[in-house]
Short mmCIF file of C-alpha atoms in Angstrom, two decimals:
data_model
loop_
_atom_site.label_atom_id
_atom_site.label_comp_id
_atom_site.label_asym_id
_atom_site.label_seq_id
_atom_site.Cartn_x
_atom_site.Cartn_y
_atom_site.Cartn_z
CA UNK A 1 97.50 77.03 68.72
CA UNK A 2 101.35 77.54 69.21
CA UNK A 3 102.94 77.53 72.67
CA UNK A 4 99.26 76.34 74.26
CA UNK A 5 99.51 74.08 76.94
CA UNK A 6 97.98 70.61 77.35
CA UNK A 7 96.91 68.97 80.22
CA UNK A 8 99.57 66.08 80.95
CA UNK A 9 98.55 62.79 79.36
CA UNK A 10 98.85 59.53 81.20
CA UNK A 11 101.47 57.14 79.79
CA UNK A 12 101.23 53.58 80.87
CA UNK A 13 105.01 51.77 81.24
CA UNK A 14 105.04 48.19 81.51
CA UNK A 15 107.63 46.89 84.22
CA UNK A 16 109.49 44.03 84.91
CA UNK A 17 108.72 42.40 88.53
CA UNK A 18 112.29 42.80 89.52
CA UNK A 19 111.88 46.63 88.78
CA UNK A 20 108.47 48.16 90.50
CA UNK A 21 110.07 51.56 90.11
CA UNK A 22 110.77 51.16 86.39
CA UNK A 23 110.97 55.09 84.82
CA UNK A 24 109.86 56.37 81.55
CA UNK A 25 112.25 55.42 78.75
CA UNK A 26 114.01 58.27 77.24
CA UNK A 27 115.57 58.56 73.95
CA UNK A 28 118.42 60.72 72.90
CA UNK A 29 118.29 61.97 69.17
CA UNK A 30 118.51 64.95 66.82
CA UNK A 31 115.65 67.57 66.88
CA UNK A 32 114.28 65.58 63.69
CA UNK A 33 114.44 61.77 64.50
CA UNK A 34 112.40 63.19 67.58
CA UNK A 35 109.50 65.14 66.10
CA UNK A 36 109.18 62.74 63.35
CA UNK A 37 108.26 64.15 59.44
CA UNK A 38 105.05 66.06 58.43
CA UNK A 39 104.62 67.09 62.34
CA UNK A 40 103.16 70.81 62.20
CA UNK A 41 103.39 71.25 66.18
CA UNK A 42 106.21 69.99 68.50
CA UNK A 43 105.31 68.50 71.72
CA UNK A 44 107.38 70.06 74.41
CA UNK A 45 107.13 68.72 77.88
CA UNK A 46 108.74 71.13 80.42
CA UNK A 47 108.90 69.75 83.74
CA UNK A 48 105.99 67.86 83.40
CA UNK A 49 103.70 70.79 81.67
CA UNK A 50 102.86 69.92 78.19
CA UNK A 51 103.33 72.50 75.31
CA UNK A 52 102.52 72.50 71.78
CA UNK A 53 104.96 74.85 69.75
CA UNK A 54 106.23 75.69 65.95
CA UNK A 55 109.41 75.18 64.89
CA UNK A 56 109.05 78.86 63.44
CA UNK A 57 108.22 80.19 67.17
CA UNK A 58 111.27 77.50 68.71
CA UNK A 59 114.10 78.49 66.57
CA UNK A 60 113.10 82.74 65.89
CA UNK A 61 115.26 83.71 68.39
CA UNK A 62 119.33 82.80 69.03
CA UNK A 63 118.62 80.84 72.29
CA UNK A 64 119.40 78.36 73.66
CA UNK A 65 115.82 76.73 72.55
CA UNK A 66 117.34 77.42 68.51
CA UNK A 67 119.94 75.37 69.06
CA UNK A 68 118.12 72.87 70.23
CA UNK A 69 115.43 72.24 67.80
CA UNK A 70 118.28 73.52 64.36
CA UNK A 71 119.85 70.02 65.96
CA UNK A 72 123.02 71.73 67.04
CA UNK A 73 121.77 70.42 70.16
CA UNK A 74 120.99 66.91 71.79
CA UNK A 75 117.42 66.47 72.46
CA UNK A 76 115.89 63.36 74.76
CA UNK A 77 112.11 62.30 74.08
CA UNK A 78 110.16 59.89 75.60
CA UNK A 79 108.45 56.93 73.57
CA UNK A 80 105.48 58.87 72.85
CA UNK A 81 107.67 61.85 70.83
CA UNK A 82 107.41 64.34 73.31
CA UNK A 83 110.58 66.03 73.93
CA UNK A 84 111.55 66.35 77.04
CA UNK A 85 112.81 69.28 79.06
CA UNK A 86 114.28 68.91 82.57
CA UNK A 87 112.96 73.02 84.10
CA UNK A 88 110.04 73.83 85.83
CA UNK A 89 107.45 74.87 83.40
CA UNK A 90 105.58 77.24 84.96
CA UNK A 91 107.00 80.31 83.23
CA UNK A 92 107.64 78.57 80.06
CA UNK A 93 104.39 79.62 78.31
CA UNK A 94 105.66 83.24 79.09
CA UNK A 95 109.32 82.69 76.82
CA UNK A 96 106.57 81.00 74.53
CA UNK A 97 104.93 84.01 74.28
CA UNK A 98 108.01 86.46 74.02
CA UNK A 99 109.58 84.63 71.09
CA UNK A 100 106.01 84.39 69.45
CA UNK A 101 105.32 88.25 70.09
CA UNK A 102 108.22 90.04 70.58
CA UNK A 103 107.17 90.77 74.22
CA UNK A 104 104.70 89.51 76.86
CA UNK A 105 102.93 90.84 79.93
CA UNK A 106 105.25 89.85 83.30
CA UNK A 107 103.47 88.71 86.10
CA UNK A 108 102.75 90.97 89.07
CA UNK A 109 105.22 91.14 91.81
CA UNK A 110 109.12 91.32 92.09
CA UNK A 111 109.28 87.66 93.09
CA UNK A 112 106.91 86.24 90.06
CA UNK A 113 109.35 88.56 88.08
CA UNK A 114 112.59 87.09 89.19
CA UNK A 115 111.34 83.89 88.28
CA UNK A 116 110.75 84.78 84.82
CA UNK A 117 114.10 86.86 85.03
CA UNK A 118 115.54 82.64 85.89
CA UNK A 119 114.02 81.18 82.86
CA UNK A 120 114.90 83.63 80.56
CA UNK A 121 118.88 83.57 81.89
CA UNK A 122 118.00 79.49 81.51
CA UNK A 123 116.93 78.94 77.74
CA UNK A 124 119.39 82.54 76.79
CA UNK A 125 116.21 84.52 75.54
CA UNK A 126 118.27 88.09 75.63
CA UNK A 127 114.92 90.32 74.93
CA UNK A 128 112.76 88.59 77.77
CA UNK A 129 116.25 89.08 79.98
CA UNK A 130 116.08 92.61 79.75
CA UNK A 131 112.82 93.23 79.37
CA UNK A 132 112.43 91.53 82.75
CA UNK A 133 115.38 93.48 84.23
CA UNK A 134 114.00 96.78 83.08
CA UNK A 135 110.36 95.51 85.07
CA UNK A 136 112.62 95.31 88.21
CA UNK A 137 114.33 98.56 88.12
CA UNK A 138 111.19 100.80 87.38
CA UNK A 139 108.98 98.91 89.76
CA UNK A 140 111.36 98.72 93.20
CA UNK A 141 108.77 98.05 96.14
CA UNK A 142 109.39 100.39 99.00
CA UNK A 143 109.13 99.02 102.30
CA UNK A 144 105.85 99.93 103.87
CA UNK A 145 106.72 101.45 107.35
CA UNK A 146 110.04 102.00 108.71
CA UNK A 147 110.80 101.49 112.45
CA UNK A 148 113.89 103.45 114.12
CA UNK A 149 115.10 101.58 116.91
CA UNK A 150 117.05 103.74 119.58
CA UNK A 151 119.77 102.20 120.94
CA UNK A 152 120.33 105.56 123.51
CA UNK A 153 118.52 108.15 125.50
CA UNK A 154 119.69 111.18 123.54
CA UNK A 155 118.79 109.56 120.26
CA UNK A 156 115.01 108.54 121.72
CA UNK A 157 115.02 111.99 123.10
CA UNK A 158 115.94 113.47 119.85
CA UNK A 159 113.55 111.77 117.70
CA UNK A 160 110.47 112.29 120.31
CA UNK A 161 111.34 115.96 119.81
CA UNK A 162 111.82 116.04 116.38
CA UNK A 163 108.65 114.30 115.43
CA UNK A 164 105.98 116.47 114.01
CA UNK A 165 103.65 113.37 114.83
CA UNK A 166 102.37 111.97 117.95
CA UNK A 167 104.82 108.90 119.03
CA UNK A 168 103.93 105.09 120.38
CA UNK A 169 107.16 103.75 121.65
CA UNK A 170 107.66 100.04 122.81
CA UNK A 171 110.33 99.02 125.00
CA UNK A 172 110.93 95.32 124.58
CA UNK A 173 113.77 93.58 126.63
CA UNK A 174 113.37 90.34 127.91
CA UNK A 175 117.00 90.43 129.67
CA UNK A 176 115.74 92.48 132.13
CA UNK A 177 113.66 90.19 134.03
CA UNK A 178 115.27 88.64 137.42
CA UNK A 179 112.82 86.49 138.25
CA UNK A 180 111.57 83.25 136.45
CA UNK A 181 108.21 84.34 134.07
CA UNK A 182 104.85 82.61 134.43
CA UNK A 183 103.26 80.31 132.19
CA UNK A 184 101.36 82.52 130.11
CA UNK A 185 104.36 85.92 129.94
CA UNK A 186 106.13 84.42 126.91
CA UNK A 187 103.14 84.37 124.36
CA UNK A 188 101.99 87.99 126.07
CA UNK A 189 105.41 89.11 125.35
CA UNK A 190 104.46 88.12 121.61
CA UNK A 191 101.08 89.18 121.04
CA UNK A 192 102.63 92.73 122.67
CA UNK A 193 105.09 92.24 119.59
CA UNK A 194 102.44 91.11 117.29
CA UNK A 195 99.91 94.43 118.07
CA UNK A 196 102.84 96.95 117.54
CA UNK A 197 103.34 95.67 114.09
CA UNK A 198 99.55 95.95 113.31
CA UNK A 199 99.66 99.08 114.61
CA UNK A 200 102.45 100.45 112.64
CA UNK A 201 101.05 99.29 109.38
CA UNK A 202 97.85 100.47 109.89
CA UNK A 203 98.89 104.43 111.38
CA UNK A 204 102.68 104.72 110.14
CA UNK A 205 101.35 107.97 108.12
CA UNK A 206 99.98 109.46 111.02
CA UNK A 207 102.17 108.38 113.78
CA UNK A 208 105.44 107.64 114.09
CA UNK A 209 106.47 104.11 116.29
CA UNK A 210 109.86 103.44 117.56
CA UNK A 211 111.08 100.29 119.72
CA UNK A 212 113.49 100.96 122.53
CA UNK A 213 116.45 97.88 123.25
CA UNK A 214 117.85 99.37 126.16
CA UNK A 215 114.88 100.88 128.38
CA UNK A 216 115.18 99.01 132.14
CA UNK A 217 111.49 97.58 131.41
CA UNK A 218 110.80 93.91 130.06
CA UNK A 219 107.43 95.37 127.98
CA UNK A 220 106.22 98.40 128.27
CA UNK A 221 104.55 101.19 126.16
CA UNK A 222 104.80 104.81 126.17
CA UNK A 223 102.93 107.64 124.34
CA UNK A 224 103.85 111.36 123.22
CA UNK A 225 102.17 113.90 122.07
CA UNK A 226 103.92 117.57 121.17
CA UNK A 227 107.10 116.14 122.38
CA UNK A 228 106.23 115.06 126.01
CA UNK A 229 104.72 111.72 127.26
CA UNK A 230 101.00 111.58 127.65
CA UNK A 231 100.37 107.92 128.87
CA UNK A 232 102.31 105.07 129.80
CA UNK A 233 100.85 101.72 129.56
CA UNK A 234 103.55 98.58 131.86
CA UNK A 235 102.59 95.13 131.19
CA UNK A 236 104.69 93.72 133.09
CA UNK A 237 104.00 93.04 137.22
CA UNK A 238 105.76 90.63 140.27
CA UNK A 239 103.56 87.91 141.76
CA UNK A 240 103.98 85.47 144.06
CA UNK A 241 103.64 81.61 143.29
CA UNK A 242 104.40 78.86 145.27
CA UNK A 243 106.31 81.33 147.88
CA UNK A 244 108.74 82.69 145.11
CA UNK A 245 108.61 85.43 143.06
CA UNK A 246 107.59 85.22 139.24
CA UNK A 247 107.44 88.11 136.45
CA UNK A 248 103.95 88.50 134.84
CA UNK A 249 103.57 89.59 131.47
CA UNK A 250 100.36 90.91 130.46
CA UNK A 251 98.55 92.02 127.24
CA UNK A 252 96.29 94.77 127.84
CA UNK A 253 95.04 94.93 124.40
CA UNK A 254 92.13 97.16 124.73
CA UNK A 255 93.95 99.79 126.79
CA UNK A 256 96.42 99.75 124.11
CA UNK A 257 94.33 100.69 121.47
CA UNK A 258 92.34 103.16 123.45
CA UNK A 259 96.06 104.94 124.14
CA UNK A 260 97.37 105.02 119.95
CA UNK A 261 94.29 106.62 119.10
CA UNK A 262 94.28 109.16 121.53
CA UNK A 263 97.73 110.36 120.84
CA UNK A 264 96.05 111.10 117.34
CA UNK A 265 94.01 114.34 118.81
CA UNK A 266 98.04 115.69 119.52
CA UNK A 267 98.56 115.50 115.30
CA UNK A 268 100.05 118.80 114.06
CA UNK A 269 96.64 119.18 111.67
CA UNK A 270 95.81 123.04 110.80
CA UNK A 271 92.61 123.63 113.09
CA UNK A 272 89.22 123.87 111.48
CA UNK A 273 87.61 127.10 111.07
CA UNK A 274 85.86 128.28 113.87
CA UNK A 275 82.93 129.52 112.51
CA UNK A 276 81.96 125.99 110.40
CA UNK A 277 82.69 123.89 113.68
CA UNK A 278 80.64 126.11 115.80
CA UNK A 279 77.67 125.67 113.72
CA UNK A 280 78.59 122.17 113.68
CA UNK A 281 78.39 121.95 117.43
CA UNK A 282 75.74 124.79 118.28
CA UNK A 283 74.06 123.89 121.16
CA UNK A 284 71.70 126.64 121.45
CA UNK A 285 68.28 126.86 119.42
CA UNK A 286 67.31 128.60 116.30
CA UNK A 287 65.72 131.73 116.95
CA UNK A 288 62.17 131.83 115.67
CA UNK A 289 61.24 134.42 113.30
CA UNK A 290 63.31 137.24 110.87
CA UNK A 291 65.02 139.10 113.76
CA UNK A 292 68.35 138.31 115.40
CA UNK A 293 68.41 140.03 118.39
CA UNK A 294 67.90 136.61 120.51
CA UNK A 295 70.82 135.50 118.80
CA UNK A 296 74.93 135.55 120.14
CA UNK A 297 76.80 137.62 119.52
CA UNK A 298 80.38 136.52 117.12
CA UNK A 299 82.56 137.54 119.85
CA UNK A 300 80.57 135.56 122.36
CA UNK A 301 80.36 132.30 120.12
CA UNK A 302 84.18 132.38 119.43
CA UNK A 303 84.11 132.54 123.29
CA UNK A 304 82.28 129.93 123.85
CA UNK A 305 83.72 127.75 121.41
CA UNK A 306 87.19 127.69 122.98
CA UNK A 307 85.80 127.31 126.12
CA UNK A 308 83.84 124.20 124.71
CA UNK A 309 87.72 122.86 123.00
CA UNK A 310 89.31 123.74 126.42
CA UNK A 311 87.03 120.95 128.63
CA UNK A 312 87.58 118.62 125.94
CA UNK A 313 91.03 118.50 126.14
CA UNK A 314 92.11 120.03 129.60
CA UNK A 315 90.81 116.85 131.56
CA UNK A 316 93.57 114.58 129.31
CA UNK A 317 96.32 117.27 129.97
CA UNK A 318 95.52 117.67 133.72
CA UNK A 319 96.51 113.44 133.96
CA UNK A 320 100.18 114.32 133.93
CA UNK A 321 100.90 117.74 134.68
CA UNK A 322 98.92 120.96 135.41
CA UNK A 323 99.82 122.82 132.54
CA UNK A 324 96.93 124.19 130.02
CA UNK A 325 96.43 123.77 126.55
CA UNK A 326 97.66 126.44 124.04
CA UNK A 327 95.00 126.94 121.33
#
């Protein structure tokens, strides 16, 4: 079938003993010394892929790949007849397929589509050019989480109070440290690196995550919720070793965790309804038979619903100041 590939065929080369190395002999000719008369396919090695082709598919477009096989062009071949082109072929089946069809399905992903972009640029295929270009400019990837760095207080303060989502904040400055660190502080300092990015990928919807350049602290982390700081979480300590001082770097993983999904209870969500969640959450029996006078009352179960909200959360709030709740 045209423009299906082969799997590469061994050629054996006899060499000389003075030349171990010897290389496959090459042959420069026109397109038609090379493929010979009465040949229905030509054999196309690209880069060491083999292709079988028609002169029909070869020379339908003005290419470069024309003029090469309408012998305005020197061709080389090896002994064997196949004619040899010096380009990678692993996009070549895909200009194969373009000149055969008119167009061809482009591989997923911008990079796989530059490539093809190359090879169409190489052998001057104009369609596959701009059908490839077109690919690129209707597909642009966005990036998948954005990080602001703050590079001063007003513009951390700013964004904090801005944010309509709760905020994990990582100041990262290894400057800061006056002391020597221990033997174990450097890779802490990058698995502290390493969880922030996993963490920003996996909650950048929900929370937003900022790194800090200029905070006095070598690694530490900080969490908001409704603009004001809810926990703060320093890995970074002073021991003593061998009657000097030494920084410490930890990597208090779990904590870490246990602090990002905590700030999620401070998302701006609208609240559920309160009389779904309190039959969610009822503590108190079902009454037993068709009357409801052992029952609460609505005002009394709205009651005791925010009461029921108010211990859940008042306990976290009462950690840092002694203000209450709003509901």
């Amino acid at each position: 079938m045209s423009g299906d590939s082969v799997p590469p065929q061994r050629h054996t080369h006899s060499a000389s003993p003075a030349s171990p190395l010897a290389c496959p002999k090459t042959k420069a000719r026109s397109y038609r010394g090379a493929v010979g008369l009465g040949n229905k396919y030509i054999r196309v090695n690209v880069g060491g892929s083999l292709f079988y082709a028609t002169l029909q598919v070869l020379t339908r477009q003005d290419s470069m790949l024309k003029a090469m096989f309408s012998g305005r062009k020197e061709v080389f071949t090896d002994k064997d007849g196949w004619i040899l082109i010096d380009r990678s072929g692993k996009h070549f089946g895909s200009v194969l397929c373009f000149l055969r069809d008119g167009t061809v399905a482009l591989p997923k992903g911008r990079q796989a589509v530059q490539e093809v972009l190359a090879e169409a640029k190489y052998y001057e295929v104009q369609g596959l050019v701009e059908l490839c270009l077109n690919t690129l400019q209707g597909n642009k990837e966005l990036p998948m989480c954005v990080i602001p760095v703050v590079t001063s207080s007003k513009e951390e303060e700013k964004l904090i109070q801005s944010s309509t989502k709760p905020v994990v904040k990582l100041v990262y400055n290894r400057s800061n440290n006056k002391y020597s660190y221990t033997s174990n502080s450097d890779d802490h300092l990058l698995k502290n690196i390493e969880l922030f990015d996993r963490l920003s990928l996996s909650f950048n919807g929900r929370v937003l995550f900022i790194k800090d350049v200029i905070g006095d602290e070598i690694c530490c982390w900080s969490f908001y919720g409704q603009g004001r700081k809810l926990a703060e979480v320093c890995c970074t300590s002073i021991v003593y070793a061998t009657e000097k001082k030494q920084t410490k770097v930890e990597f208090p993983e779990a904590r870490i965790y246990e602090e990002t999904l905590n700030t999620l209870l401070y998302e701006t969500m609208s609240p559920p309804d309160a009389t779904v969640l309190l039959e969610a959450t009822r503590r108190s029996s079902p009454t037993c038979g068709g009357g409801g006078g052992g029952s609460h009352s609505e005002d009394e179960d709205v009651a005791e619903l925010r009461e029921r909200l108010r211990r859940i959360h008042v306990k976290r709030y009462s950690a840092y100041d002694d203000r209450q709740p709003g509901h």
